[in-house]
PDB file of C-alpha atoms in Angstrom:
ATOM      1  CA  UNK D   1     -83.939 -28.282-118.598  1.00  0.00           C
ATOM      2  CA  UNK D   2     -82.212 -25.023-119.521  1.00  0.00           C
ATOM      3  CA  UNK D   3     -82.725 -21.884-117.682  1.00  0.00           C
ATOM      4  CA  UNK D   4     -83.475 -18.433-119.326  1.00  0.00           C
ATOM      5  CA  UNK D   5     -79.501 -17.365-119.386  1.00  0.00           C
ATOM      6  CA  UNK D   6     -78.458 -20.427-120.687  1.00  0.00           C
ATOM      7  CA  UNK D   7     -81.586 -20.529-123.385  1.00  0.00           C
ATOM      8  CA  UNK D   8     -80.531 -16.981-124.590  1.00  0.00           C
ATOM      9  CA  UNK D   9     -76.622 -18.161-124.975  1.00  0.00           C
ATOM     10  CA  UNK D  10     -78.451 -20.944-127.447  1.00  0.00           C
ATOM     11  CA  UNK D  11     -80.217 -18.627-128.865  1.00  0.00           C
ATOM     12  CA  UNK D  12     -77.951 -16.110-129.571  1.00  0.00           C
ATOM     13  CA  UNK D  13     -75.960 -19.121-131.489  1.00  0.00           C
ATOM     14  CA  UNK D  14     -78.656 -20.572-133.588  1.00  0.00           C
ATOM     15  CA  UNK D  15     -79.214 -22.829-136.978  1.00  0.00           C
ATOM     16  CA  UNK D  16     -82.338 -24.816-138.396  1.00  0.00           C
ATOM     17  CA  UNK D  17     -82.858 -27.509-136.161  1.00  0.00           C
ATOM     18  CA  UNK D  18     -81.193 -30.735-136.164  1.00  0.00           C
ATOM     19  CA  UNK D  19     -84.265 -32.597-138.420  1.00  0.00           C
ATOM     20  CA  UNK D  20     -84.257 -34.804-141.620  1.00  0.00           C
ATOM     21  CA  UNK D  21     -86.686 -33.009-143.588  1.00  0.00           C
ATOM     22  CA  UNK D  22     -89.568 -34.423-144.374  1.00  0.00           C
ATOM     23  CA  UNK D  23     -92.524 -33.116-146.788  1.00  0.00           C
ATOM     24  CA  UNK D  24     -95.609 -34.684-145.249  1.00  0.00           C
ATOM     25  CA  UNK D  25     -98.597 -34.386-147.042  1.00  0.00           C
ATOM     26  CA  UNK D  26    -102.129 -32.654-146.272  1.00  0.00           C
ATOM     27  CA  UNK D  27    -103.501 -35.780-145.322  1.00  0.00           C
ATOM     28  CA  UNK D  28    -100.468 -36.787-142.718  1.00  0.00           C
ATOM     29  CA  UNK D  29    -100.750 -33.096-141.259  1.00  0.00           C
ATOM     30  CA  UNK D  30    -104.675 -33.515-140.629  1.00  0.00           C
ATOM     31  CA  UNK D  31    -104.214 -37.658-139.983  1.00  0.00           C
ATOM     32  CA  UNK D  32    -101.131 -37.731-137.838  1.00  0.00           C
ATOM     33  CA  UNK D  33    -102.311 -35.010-134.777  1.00  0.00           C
ATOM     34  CA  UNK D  34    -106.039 -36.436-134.946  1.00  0.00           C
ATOM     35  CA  UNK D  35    -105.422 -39.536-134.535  1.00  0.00           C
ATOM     36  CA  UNK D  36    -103.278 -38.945-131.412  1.00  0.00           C
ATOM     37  CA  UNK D  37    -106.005 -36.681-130.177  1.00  0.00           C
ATOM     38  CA  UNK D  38    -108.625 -39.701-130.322  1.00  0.00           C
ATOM     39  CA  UNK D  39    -105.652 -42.163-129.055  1.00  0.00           C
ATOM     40  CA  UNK D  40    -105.158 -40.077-125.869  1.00  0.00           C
ATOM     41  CA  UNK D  41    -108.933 -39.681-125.267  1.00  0.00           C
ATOM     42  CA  UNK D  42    -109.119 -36.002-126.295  1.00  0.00           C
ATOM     43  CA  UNK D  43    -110.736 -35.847-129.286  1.00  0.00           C
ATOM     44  CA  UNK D  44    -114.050 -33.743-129.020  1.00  0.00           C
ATOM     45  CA  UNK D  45    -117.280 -35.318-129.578  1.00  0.00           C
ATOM     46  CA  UNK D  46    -118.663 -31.876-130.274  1.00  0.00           C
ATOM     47  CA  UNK D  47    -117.440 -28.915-131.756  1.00  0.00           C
ATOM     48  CA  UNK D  48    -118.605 -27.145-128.750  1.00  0.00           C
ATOM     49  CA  UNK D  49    -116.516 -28.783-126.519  1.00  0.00           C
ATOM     50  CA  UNK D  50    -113.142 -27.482-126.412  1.00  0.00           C
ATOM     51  CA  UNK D  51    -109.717 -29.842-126.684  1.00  0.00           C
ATOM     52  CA  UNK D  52    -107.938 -29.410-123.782  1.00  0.00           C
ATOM     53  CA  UNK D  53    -104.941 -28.537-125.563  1.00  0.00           C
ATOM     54  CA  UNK D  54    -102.669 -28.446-122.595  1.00  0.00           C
ATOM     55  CA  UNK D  55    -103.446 -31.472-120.656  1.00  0.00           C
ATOM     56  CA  UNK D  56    -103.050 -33.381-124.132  1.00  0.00           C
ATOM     57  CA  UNK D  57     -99.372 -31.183-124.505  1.00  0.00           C
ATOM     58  CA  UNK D  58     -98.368 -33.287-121.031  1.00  0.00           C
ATOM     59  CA  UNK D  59     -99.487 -36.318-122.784  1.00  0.00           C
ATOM     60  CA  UNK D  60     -96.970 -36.437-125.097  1.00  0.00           C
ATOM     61  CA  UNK D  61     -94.041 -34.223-123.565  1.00  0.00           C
ATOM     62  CA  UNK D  62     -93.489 -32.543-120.347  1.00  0.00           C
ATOM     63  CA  UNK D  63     -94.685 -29.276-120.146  1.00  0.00           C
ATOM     64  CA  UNK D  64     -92.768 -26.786-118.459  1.00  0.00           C
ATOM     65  CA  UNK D  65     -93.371 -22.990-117.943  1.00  0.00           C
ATOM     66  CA  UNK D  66     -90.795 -20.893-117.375  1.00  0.00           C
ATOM     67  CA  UNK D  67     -88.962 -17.646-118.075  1.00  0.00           C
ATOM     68  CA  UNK D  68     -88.033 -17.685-121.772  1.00  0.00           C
ATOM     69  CA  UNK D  69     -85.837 -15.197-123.287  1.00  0.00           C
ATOM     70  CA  UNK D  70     -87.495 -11.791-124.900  1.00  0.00           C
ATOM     71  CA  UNK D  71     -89.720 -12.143-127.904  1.00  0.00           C
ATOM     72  CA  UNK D  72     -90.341 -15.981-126.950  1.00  0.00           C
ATOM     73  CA  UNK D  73     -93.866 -17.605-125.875  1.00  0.00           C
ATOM     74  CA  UNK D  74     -93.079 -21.509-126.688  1.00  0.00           C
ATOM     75  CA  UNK D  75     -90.137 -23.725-127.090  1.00  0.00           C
ATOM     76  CA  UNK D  76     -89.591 -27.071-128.024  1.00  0.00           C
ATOM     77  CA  UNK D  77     -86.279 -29.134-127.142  1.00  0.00           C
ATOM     78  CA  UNK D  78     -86.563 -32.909-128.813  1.00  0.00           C
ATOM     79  CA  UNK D  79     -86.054 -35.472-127.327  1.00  0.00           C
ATOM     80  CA  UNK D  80     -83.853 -38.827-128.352  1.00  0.00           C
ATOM     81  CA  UNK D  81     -84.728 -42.067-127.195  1.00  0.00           C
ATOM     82  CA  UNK D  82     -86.396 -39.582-124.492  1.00  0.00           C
ATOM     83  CA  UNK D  83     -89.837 -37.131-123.922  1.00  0.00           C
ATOM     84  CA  UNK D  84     -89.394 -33.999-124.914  1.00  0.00           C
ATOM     85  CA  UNK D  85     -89.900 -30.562-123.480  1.00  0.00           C
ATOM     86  CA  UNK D  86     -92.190 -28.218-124.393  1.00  0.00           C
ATOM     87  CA  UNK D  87     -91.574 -24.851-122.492  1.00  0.00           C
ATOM     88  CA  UNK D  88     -93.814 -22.527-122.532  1.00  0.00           C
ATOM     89  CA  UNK D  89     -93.746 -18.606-121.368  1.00  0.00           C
ATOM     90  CA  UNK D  90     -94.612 -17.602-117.840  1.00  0.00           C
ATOM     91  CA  UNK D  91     -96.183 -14.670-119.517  1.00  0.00           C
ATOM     92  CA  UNK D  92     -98.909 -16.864-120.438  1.00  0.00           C
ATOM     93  CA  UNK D  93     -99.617 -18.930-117.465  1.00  0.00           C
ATOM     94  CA  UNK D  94    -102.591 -17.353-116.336  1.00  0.00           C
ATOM     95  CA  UNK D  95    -104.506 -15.829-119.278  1.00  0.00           C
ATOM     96  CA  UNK D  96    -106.542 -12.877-118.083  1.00  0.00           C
ATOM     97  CA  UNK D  97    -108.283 -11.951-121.434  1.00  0.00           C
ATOM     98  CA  UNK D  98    -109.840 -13.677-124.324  1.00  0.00           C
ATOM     99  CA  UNK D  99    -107.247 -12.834-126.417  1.00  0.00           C
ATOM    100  CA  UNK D 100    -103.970 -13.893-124.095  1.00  0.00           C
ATOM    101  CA  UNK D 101    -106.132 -17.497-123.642  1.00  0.00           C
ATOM    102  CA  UNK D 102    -106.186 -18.109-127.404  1.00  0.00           C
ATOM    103  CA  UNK D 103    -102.996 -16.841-127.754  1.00  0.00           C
ATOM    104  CA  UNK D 104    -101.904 -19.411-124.462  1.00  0.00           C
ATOM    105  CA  UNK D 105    -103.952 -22.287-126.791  1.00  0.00           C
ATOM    106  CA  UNK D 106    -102.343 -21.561-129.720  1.00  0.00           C
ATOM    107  CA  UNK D 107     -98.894 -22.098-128.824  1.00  0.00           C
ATOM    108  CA  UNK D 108     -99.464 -25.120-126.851  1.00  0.00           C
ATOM    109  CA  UNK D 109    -101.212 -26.486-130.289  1.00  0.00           C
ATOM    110  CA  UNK D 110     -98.145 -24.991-132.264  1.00  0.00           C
ATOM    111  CA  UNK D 111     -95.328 -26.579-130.208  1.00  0.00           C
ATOM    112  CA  UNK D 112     -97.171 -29.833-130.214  1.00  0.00           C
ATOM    113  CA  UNK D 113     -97.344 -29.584-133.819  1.00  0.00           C
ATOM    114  CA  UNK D 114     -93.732 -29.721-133.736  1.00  0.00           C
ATOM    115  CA  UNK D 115     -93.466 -33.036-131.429  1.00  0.00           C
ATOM    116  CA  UNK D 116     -95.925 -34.730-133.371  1.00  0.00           C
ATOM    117  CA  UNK D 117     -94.259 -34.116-136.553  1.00  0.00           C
ATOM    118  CA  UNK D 118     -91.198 -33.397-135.934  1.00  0.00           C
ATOM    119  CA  UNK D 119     -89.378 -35.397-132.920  1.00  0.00           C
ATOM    120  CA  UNK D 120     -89.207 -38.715-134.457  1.00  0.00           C
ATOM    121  CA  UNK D 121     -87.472 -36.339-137.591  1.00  0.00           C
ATOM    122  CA  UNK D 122     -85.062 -35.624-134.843  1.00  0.00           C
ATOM    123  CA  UNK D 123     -84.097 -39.320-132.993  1.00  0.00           C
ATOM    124  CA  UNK D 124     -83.320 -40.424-136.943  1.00  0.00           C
ATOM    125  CA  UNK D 125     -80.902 -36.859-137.522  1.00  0.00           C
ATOM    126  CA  UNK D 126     -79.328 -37.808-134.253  1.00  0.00           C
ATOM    127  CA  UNK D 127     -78.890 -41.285-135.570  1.00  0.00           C
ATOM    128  CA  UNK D 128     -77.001 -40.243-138.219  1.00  0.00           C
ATOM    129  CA  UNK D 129     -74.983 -37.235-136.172  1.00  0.00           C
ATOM    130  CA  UNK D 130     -74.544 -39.268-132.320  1.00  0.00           C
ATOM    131  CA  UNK D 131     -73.915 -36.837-129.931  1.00  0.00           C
ATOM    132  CA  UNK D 132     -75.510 -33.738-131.212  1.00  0.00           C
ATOM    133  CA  UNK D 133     -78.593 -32.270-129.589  1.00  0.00           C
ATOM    134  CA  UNK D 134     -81.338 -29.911-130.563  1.00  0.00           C
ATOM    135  CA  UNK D 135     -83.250 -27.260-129.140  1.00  0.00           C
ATOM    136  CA  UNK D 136     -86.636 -25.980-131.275  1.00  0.00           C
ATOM    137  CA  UNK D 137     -86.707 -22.088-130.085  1.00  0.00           C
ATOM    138  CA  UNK D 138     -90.213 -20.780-131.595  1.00  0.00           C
ATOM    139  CA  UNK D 139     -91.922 -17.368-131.671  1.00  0.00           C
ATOM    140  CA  UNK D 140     -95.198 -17.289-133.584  1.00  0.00           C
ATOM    141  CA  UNK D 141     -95.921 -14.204-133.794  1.00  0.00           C
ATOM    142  CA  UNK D 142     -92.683 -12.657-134.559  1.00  0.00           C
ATOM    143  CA  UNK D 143     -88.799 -14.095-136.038  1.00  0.00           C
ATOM    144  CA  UNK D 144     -88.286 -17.447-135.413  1.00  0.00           C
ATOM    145  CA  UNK D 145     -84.851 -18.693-133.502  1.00  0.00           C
ATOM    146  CA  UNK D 146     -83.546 -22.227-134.103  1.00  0.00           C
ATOM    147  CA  UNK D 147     -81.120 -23.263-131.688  1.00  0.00           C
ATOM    148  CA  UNK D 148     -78.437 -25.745-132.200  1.00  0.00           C
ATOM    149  CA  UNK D 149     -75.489 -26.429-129.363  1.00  0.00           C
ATOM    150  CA  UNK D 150     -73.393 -26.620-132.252  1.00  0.00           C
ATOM    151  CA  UNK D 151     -73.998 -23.646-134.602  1.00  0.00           C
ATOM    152  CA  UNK D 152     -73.925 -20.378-134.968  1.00  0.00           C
ATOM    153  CA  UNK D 153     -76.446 -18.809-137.278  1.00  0.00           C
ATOM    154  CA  UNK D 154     -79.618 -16.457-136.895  1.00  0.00           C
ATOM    155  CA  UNK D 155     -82.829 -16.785-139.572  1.00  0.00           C
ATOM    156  CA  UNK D 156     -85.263 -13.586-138.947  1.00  0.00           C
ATOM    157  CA  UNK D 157     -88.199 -14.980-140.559  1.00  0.00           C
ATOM    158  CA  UNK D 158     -92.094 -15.797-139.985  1.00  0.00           C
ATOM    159  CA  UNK D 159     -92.502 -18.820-139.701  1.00  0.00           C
ATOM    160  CA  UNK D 160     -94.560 -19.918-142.564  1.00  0.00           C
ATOM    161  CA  UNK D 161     -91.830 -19.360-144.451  1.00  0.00           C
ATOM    162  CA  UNK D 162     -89.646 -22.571-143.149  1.00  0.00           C
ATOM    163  CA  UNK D 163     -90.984 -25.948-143.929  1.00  0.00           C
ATOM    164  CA  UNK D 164     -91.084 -27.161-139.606  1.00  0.00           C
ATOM    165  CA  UNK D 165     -92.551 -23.835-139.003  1.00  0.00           C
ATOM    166  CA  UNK D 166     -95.533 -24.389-141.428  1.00  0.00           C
ATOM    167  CA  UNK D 167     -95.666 -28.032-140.474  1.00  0.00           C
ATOM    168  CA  UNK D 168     -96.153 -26.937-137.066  1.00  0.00           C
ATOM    169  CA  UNK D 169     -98.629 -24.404-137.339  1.00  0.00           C
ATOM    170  CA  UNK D 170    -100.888 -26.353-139.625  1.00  0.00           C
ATOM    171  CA  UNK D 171    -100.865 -29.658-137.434  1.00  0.00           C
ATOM    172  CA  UNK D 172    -101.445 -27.045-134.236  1.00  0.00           C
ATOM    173  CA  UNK D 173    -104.823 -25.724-136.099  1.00  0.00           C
ATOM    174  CA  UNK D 174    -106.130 -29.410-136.846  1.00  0.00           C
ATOM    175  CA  UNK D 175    -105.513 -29.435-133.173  1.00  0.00           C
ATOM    176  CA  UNK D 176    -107.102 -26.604-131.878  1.00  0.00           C
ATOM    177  CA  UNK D 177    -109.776 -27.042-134.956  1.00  0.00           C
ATOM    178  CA  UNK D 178    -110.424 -30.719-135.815  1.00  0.00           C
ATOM    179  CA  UNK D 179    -111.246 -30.826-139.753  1.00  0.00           C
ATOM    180  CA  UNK D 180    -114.650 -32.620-138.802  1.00  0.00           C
ATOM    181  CA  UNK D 181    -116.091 -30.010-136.615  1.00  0.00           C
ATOM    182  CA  UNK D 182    -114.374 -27.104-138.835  1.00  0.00           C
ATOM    183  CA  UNK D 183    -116.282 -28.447-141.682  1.00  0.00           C
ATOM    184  CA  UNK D 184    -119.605 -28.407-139.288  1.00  0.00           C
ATOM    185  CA  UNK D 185    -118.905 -24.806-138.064  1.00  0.00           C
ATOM    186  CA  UNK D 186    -118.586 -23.347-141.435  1.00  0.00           C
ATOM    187  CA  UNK D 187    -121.360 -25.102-143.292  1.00  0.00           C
ATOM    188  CA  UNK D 188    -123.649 -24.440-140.109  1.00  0.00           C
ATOM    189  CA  UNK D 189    -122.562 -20.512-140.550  1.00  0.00           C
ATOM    190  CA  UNK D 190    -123.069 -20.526-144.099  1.00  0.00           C
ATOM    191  CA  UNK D 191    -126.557 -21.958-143.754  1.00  0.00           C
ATOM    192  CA  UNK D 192    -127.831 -19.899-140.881  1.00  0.00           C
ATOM    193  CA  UNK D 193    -126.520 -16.651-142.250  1.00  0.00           C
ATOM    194  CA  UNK D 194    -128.164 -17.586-145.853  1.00  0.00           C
ATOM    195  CA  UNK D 195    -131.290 -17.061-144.376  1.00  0.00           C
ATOM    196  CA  UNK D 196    -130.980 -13.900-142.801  1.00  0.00           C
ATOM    197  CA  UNK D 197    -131.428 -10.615-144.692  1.00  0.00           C
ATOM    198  CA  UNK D 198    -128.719  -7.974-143.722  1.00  0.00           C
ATOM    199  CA  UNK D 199    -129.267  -4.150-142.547  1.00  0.00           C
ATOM    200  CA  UNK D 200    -127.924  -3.385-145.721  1.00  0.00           C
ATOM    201  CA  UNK D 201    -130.067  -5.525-148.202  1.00  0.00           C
ATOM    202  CA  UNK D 202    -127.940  -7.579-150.359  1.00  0.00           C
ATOM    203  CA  UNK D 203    -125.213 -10.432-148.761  1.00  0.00           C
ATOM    204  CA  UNK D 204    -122.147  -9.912-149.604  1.00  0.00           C
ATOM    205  CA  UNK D 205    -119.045 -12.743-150.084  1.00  0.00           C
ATOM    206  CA  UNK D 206    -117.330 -10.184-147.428  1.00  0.00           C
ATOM    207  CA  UNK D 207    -119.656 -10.153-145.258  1.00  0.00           C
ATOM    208  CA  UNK D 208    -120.604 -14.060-144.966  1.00  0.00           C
ATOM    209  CA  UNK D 209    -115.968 -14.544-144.364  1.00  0.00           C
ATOM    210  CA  UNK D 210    -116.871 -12.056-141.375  1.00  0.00           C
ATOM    211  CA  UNK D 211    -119.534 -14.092-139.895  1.00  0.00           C
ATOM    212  CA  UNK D 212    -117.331 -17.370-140.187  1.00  0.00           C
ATOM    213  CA  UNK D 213    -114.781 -16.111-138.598  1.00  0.00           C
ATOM    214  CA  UNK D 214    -116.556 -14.844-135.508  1.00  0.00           C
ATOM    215  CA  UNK D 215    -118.041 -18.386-135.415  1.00  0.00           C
ATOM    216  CA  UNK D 216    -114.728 -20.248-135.543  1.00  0.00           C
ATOM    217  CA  UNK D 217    -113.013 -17.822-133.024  1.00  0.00           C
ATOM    218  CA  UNK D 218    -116.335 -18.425-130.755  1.00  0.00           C
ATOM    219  CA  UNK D 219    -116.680 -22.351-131.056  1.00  0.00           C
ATOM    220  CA  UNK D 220    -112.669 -22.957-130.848  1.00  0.00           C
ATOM    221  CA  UNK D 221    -111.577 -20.253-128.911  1.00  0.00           C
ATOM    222  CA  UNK D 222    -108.763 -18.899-131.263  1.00  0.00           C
ATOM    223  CA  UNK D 223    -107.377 -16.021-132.388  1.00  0.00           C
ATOM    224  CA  UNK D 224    -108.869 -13.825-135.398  1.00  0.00           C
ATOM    225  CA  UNK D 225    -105.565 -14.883-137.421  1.00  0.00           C
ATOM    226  CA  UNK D 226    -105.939 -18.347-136.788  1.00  0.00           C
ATOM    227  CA  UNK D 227    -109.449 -18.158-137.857  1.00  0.00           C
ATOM    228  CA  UNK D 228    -108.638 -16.563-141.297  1.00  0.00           C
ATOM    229  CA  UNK D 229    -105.595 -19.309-142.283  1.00  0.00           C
ATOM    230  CA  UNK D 230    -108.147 -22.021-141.375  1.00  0.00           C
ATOM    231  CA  UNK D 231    -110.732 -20.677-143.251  1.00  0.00           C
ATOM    232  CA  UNK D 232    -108.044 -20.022-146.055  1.00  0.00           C
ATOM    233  CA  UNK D 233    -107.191 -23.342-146.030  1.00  0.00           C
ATOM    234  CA  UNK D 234    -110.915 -24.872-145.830  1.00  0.00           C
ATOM    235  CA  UNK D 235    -112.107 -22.267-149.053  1.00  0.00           C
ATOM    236  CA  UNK D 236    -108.829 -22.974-151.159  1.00  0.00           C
ATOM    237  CA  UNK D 237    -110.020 -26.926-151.500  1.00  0.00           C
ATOM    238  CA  UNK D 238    -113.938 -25.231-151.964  1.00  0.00           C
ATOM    239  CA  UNK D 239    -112.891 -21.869-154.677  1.00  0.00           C
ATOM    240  CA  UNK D 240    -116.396 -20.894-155.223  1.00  0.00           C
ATOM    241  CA  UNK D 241    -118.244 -22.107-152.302  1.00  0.00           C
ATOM    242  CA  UNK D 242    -118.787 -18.088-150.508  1.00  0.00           C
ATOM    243  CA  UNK D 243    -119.452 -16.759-153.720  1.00  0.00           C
ATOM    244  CA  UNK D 244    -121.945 -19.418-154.122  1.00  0.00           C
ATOM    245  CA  UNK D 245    -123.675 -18.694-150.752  1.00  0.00           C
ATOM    246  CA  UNK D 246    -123.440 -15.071-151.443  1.00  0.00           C
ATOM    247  CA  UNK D 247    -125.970 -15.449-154.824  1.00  0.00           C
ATOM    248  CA  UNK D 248    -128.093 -18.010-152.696  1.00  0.00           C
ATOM    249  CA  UNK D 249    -128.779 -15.431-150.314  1.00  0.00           C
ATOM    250  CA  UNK D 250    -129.602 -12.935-152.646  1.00  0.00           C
ATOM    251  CA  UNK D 251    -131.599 -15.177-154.798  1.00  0.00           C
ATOM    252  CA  UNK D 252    -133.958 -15.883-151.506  1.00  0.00           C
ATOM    253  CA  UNK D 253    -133.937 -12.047-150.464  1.00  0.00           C
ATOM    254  CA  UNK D 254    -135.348 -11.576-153.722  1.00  0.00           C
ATOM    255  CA  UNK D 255    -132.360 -10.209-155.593  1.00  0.00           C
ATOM    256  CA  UNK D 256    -131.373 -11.014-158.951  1.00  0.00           C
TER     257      UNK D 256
END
């Protein structure tokens, strides 16, 4: 365990993190955290009941929260042959709005994203390189620092940008939003709201996005940017599913 001084010396000498990249596909992102969520008993059988994202985090590395450097919420350090350490932000540890406990979700689901689909990327990196050792410094809401003992480099980037970044935030949302119950939300929102007439007369392709994401940020508890990638994501695999609802709507409210 590394204290806050000695985590912004690492920082301050940082690289991508010791990992032989892998490309997983969608399926492995949604497959690989799922199935560890119904392994370890966590798995919701409703989409009304919340994973408990940080008692399944201590499940599968030790949790830790602590003082991290400026600009940090969540860290990761790998572990070889060993659990690893997730450490996460004392800023966080007791959440006093809706916002700061979705945020406090989110980066537990984020930095088990990483362990799930990253740390086995990191025992066969240290296989080849003995001796070496990683630590996975993340920010997700602003740059990104990688820290390696051993380097001395600095990316400034979002972290959908860098392949482990996007692996991790995508296998954090299946987390937080298991594709089963996603699909459930946004079909149930879809339906309800295609029945309802608006203030304003006609429905709107706008207006039906709005009501989805206030549904996914109430059933899952997450942030209005977490809502809006997921629902991305769902609507890129559906292209013409909201504009579809949109002329149902208006069809039954008597528009043409």
């Amino acid at each position: 365990m590394y204290n806050k001084e000695e985590l912004e010396n690492i920082i301050a000498h940082v690289k991508e993190p010791l990992l032989v990249q892998h490309r997983y596909s969608e399926e492995e992102l949604e497959n690989m955290p799922i199935s560890l969520l119904k392994e370890h008993g966590f798995y919701p059988e409703t989409p009304n009941s919340l994973v408990d994202i940080e008692m399944f985090a201590e499940t599968i590395a030790d949790v830790i929260y602590t003082d991290l450097p400026d600009g940090y919420l969540g860290m990761t350090e790998f572990g070889y042959h060993k659990r690893p350490i997730i450490y996460i932000s004392n800023k966080l540890s007791s959440p006093r709005t809706e916002e700061e406990f979705c945020k406090l979700r989110f980066v537990f689901a984020h930095e088990c994203g990483h362990v799930i689909m990253q740390n086995h990327l990191y025992e066969q990196a240290c296989d080849r390189y003995k001796g070496q050792s990683a630590l996975y410094a993340v920010n997700p809401e602003t740059p990104v620092g990688i820290a390696g003992k051993r380097h001395a480099v600095f990316y400034k980037d979002y972290s959908n940008y860098r392949w482990y970044e996007w692996q991790a935030n995508t296998a954090g949302a299946h987390l937080l939003m298991p594709p089963e119950h996603l699909n459930n939300v946004i079909l149930t929102c879809l339906n309800n709201e295609i029945r309802k007439p608006t203030a304003w007369g006609r429905v709107s392709p706008a207006w039906l996005l709005y009501k989805i994401y206030n549904a996914l940020k109430s059933v899952f508890r997450v942030s209005q940017a977490t809502a809006e990638i997921a629902t991305e994501r769902y609507l890129k695999a559906r292209p013409t599913l909201i504009n579809d609802c949109a002329c149902i709507a208006n069809h039954m409210l008597g528009y043409n």
